[in-house]
Tab-separated table of C-alpha atoms and ligand atoms in Angstrom:
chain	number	residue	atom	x	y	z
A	1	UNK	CA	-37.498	-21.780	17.412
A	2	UNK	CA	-41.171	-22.581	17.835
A	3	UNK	CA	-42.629	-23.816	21.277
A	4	UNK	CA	-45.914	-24.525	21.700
A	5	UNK	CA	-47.500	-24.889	25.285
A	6	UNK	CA	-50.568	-27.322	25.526
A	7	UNK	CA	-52.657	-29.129	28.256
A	8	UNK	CA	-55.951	-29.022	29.600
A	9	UNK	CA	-57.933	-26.126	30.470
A	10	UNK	CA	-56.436	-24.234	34.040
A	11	UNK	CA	-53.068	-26.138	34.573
A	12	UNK	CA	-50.769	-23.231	33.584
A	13	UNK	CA	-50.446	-23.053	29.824
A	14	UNK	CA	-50.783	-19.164	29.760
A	15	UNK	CA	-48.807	-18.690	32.691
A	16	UNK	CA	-45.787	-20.463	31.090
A	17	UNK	CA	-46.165	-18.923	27.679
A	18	UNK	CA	-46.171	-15.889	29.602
A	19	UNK	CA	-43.010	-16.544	31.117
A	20	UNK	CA	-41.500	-17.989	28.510
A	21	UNK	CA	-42.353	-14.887	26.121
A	22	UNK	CA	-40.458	-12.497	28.833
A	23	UNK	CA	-37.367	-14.384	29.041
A	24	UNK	CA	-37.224	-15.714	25.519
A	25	UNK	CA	-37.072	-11.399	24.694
A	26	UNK	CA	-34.350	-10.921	26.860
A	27	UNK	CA	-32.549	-12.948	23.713
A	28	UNK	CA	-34.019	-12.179	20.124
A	29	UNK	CA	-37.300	-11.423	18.728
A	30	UNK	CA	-40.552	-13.010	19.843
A	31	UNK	CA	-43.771	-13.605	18.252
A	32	UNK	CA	-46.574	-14.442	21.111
A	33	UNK	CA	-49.414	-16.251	19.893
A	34	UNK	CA	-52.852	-16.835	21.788
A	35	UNK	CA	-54.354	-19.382	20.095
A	36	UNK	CA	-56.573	-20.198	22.999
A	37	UNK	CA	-60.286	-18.841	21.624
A	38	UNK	CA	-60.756	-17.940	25.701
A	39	UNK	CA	-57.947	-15.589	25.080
A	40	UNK	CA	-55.950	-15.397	28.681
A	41	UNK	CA	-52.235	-14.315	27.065
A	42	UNK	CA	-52.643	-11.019	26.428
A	43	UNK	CA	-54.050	-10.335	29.866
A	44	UNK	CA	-50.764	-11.725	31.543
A	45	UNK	CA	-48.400	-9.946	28.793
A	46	UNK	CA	-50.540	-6.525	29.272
A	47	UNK	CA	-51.683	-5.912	25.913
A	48	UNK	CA	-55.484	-4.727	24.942
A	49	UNK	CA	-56.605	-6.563	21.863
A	50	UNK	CA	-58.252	-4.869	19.000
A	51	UNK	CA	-58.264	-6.983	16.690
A	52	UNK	CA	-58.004	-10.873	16.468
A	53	UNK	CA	-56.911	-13.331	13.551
A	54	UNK	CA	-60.617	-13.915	13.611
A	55	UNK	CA	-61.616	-10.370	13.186
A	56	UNK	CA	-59.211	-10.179	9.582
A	57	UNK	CA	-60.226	-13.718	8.598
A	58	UNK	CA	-64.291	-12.521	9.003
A	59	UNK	CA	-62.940	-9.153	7.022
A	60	UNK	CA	-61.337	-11.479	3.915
A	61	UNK	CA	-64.668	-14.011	3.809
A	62	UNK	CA	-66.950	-10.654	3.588
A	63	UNK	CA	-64.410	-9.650	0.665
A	64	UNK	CA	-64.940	-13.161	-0.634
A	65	UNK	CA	-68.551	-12.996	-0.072
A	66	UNK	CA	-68.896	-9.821	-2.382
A	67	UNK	CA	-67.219	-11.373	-5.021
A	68	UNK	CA	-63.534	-8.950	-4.716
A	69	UNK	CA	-60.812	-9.957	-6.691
A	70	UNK	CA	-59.474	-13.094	-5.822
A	71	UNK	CA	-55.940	-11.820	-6.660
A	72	UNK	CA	-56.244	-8.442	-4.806
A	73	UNK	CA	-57.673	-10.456	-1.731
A	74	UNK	CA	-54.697	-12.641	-1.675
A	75	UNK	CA	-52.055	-9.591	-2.011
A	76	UNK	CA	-54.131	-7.973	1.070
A	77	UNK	CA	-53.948	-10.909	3.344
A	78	UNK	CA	-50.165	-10.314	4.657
A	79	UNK	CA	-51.033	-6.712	5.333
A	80	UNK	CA	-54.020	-7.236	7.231
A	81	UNK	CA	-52.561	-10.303	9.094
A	82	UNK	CA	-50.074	-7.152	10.322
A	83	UNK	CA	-53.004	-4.971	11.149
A	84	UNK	CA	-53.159	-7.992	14.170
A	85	UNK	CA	-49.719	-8.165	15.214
A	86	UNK	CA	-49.921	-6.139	18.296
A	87	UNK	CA	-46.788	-4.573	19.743
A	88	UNK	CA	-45.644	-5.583	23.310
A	89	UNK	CA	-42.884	-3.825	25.389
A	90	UNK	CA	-40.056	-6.457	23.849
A	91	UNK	CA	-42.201	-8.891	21.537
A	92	UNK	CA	-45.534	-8.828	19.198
A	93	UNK	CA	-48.402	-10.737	19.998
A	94	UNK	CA	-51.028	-12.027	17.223
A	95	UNK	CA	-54.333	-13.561	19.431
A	96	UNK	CA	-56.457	-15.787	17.046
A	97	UNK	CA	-59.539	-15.326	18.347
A	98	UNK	CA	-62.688	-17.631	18.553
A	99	UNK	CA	-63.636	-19.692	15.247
A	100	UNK	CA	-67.245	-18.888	14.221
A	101	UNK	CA	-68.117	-20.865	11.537
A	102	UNK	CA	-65.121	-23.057	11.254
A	103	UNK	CA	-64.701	-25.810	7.629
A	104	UNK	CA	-66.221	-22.992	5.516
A	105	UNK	CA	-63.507	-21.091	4.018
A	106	UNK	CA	-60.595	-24.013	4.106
A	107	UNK	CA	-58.341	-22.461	1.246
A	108	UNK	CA	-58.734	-18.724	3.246
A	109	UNK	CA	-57.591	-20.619	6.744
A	110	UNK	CA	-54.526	-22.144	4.678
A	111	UNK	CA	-53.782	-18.711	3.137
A	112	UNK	CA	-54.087	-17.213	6.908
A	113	UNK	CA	-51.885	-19.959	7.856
A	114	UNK	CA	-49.540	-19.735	5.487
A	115	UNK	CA	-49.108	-15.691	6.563
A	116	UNK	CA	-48.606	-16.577	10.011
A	117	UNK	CA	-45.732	-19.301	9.091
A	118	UNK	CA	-44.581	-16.083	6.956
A	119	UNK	CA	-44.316	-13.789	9.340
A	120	UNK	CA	-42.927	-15.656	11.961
A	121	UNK	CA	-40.653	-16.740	9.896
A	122	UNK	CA	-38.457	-13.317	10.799
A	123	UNK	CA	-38.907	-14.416	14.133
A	124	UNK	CA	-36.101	-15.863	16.698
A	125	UNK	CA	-38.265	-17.143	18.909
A	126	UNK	CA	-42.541	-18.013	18.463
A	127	UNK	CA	-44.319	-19.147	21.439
A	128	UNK	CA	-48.065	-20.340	21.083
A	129	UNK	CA	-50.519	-20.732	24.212
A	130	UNK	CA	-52.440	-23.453	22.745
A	131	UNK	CA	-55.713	-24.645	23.423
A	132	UNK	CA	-56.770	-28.275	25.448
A	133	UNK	CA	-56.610	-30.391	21.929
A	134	UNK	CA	-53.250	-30.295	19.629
A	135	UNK	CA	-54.866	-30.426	16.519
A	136	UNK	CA	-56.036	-26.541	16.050
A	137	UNK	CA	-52.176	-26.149	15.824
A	138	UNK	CA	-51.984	-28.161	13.060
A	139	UNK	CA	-54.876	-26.852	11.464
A	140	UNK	CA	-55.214	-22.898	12.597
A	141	UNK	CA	-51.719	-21.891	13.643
A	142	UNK	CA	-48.873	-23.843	12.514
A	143	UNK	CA	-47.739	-26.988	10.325
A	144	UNK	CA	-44.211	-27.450	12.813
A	145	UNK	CA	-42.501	-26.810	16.013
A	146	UNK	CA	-39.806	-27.486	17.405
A	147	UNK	CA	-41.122	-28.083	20.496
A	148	UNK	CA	-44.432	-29.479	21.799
A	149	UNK	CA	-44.539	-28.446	25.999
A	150	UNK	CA	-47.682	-30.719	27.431
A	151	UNK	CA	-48.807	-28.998	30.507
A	152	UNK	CA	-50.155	-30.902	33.531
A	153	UNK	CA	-50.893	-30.768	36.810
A	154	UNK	CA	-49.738	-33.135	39.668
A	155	UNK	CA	-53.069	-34.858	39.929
A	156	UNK	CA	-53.285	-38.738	38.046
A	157	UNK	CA	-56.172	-37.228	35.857
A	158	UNK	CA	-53.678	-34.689	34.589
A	159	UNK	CA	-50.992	-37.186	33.702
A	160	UNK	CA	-53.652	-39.344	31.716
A	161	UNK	CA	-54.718	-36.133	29.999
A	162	UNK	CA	-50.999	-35.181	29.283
A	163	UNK	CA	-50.737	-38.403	27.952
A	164	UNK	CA	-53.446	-38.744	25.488
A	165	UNK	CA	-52.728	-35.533	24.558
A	166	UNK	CA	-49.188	-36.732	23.896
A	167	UNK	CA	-50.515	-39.676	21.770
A	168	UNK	CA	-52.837	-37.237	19.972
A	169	UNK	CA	-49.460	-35.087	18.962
A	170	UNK	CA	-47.918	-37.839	17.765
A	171	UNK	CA	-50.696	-37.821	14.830
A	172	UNK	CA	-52.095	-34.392	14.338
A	173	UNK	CA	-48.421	-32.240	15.247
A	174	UNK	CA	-45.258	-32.356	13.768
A	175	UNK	CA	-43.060	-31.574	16.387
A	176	UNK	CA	-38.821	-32.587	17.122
A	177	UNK	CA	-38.881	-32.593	20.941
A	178	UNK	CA	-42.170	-33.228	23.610
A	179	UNK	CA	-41.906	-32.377	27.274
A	180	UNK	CA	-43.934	-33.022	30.163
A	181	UNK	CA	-43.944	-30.266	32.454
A	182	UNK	CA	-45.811	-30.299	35.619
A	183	UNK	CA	-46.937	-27.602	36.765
A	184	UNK	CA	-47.735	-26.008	40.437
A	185	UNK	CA	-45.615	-28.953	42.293
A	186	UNK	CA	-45.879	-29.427	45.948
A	187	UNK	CA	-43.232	-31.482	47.599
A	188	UNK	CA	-41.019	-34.049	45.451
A	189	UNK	CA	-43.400	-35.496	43.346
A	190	UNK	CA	-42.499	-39.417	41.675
A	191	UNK	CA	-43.321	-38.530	37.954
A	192	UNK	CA	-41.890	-41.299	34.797
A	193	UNK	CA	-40.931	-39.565	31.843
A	194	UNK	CA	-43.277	-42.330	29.454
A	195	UNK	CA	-42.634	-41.303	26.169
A	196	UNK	CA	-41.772	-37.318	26.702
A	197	UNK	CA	-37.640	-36.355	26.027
A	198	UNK	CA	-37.813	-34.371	28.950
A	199	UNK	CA	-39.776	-33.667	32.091
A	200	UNK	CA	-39.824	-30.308	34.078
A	201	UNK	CA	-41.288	-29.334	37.204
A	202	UNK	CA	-42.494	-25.663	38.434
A	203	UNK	CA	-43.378	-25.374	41.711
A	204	UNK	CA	-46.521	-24.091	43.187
A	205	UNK	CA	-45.790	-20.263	43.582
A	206	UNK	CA	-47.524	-17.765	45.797
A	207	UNK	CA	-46.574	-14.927	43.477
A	208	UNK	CA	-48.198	-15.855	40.251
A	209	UNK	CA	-51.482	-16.733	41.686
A	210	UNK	CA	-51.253	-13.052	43.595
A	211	UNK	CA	-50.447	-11.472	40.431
A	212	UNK	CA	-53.386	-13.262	38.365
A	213	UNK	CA	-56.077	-12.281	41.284
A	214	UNK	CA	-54.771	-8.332	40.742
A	215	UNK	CA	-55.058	-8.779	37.130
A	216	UNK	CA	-51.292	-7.664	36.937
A	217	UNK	CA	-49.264	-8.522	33.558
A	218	UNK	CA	-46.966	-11.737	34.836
A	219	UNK	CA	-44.167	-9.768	32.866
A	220	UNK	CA	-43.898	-7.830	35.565
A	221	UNK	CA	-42.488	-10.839	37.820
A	222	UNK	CA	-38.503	-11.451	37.250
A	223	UNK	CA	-37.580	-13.593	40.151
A	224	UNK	CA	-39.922	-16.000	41.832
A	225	UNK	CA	-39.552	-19.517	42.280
A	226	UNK	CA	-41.983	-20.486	38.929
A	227	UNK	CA	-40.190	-18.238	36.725
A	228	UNK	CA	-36.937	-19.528	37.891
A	229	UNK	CA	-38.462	-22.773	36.833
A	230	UNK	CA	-39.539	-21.365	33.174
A	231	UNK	CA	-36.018	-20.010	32.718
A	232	UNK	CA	-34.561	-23.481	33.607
A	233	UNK	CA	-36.857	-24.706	30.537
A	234	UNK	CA	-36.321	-21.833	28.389
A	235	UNK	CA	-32.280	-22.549	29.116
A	236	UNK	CA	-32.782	-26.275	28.400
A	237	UNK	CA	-34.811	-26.046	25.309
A	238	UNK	CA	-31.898	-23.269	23.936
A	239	UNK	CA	-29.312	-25.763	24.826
A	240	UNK	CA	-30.793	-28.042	22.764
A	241	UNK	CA	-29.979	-26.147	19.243
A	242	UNK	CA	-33.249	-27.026	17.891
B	1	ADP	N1	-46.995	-22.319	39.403
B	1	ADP	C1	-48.147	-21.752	39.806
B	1	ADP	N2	-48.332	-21.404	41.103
B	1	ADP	C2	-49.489	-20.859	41.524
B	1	ADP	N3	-50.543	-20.614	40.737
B	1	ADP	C3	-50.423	-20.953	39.431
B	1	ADP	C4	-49.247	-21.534	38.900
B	1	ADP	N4	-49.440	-21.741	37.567
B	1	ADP	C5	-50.684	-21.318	37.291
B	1	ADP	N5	-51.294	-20.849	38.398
B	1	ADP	C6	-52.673	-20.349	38.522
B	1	ADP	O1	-53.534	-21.314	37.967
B	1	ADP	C7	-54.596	-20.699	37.260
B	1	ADP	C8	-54.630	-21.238	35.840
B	1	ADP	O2	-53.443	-20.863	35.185
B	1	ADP	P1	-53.416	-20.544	33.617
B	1	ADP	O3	-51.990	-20.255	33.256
B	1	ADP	O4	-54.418	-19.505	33.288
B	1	ADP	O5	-53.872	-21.963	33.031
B	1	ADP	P2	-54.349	-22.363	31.565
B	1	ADP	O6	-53.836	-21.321	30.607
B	1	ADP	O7	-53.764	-23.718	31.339
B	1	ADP	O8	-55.841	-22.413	31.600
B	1	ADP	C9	-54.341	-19.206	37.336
B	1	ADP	O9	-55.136	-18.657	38.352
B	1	ADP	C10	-52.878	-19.094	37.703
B	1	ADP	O10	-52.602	-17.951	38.475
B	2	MG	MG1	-54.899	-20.151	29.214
């Protein structure tokens, strides 16, 4: 099952994928994916990148550059794609880094795409913490998933947001299910479902923000009242079969 979290920039997308990648390894294998070029995920799942998508697709364009083999460059992209994969306590992570010079090398970013849909393929579970717009998920990460969480907050700007970027999906993401989940709730807020199947709500927690300020992995939190929240989701989304 493939979930990817997206929204605009600071409503909770990396706090959620965070979540989601702890509890989703308490039941099979899990590929975490920061395709956010700020990066953020592997802060709040306590891993030290050394190496990014980016760095190994820079690598393969030098090779390309000095005219290698086309051949032996293709047979070397699967094994440097798992120079990336960085090991977690119960998950890998693969970060993707930030695009430098983006269009140039369109059959290399397929190939690189095509590897990640490979190897995740002998995954149970991937989760990606997207960036604001959908389409890099089309185009960098992923052709599918199963499921397409739009993150807002409770404000009316974040619902139109949510909301364009749901319309957006609809072109550039092929996707079975879309949620709305709205993130750090105070109170009982009066949100319409539109056109999302579902809609969740995490409250507002003390804990995560704490744990953010300290710089502290959020795998280290197991019970407070937003996790709770992510486990509901996580629960729902299983139920679902996808
Ligand atoms: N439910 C929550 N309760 C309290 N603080 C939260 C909650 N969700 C996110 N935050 C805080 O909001 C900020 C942005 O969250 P983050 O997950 O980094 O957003 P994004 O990845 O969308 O930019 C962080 O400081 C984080 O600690
Ligand atoms: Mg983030």
């Amino acid at each position: 099952m493939k979930i990817a979290v997206v929204g605009k920039g600071g409503v909770g997308k990396t706090t959620i994928s965070a979540f989601l990648v702890s509890i989703l390894s308490e039941k099979g294998k899990v590929l975490a994916i920061d395709a956010d070029p700020a990066g953020g995920l592997s802060i709040s799942l306590g891993i030290r990148v050394r190496r990014t998508l980016e760095d190994v697709r820079n690598e393969i364009a030098d090779l390309i550059r000095q005219k290698y083999d086309k051949v032996e460059i293709a047979s070397s992209i699967d094994y440097k794609l798992l120079e990336a994969l960085h090991e977690g306590e119960k998950f890998l992570f693969l970060a993707m880094g930030r695009p430098e010079d983006e269009g140039c090398y369109c059959q290399l970013n397929s190939m690189l795409r095509e590897a990640i849909e490979m190897v995740s393929g002998s995954f149970d579970y991937v989760v990606i913490d997207g960036e604001a717009g959908v389409e890099q998920i089309n185009r960098r990460v992923m052709k599918s998933v199963e499921y397409l969480l739009v993150v807002t907050d409770s404000t009316r700007k974040g619902f139109q947001v949510a909301n364009q970027i749901r319309s957006v999906a609809d072109r550039a993401v092929k996707f079975k299910k879309c949620a709305l989940v709205v993130n750090r709730v105070r109170g009982q807020p009066d949100v319409e479902a539109g056109n999302f199947d579902f809609v969740f709500l995490i409250p507002e927690d003390e804990s995560v923000f704490r744990f953010d300020v300290e710089g502290k992995p959020l795998t280290d939190i197991r019970d407070s009242p937003a996790f709770k929240s992510v486990k509901n989701i996580a629960e729902t989304l299983l139920f679902q079969g996808l």
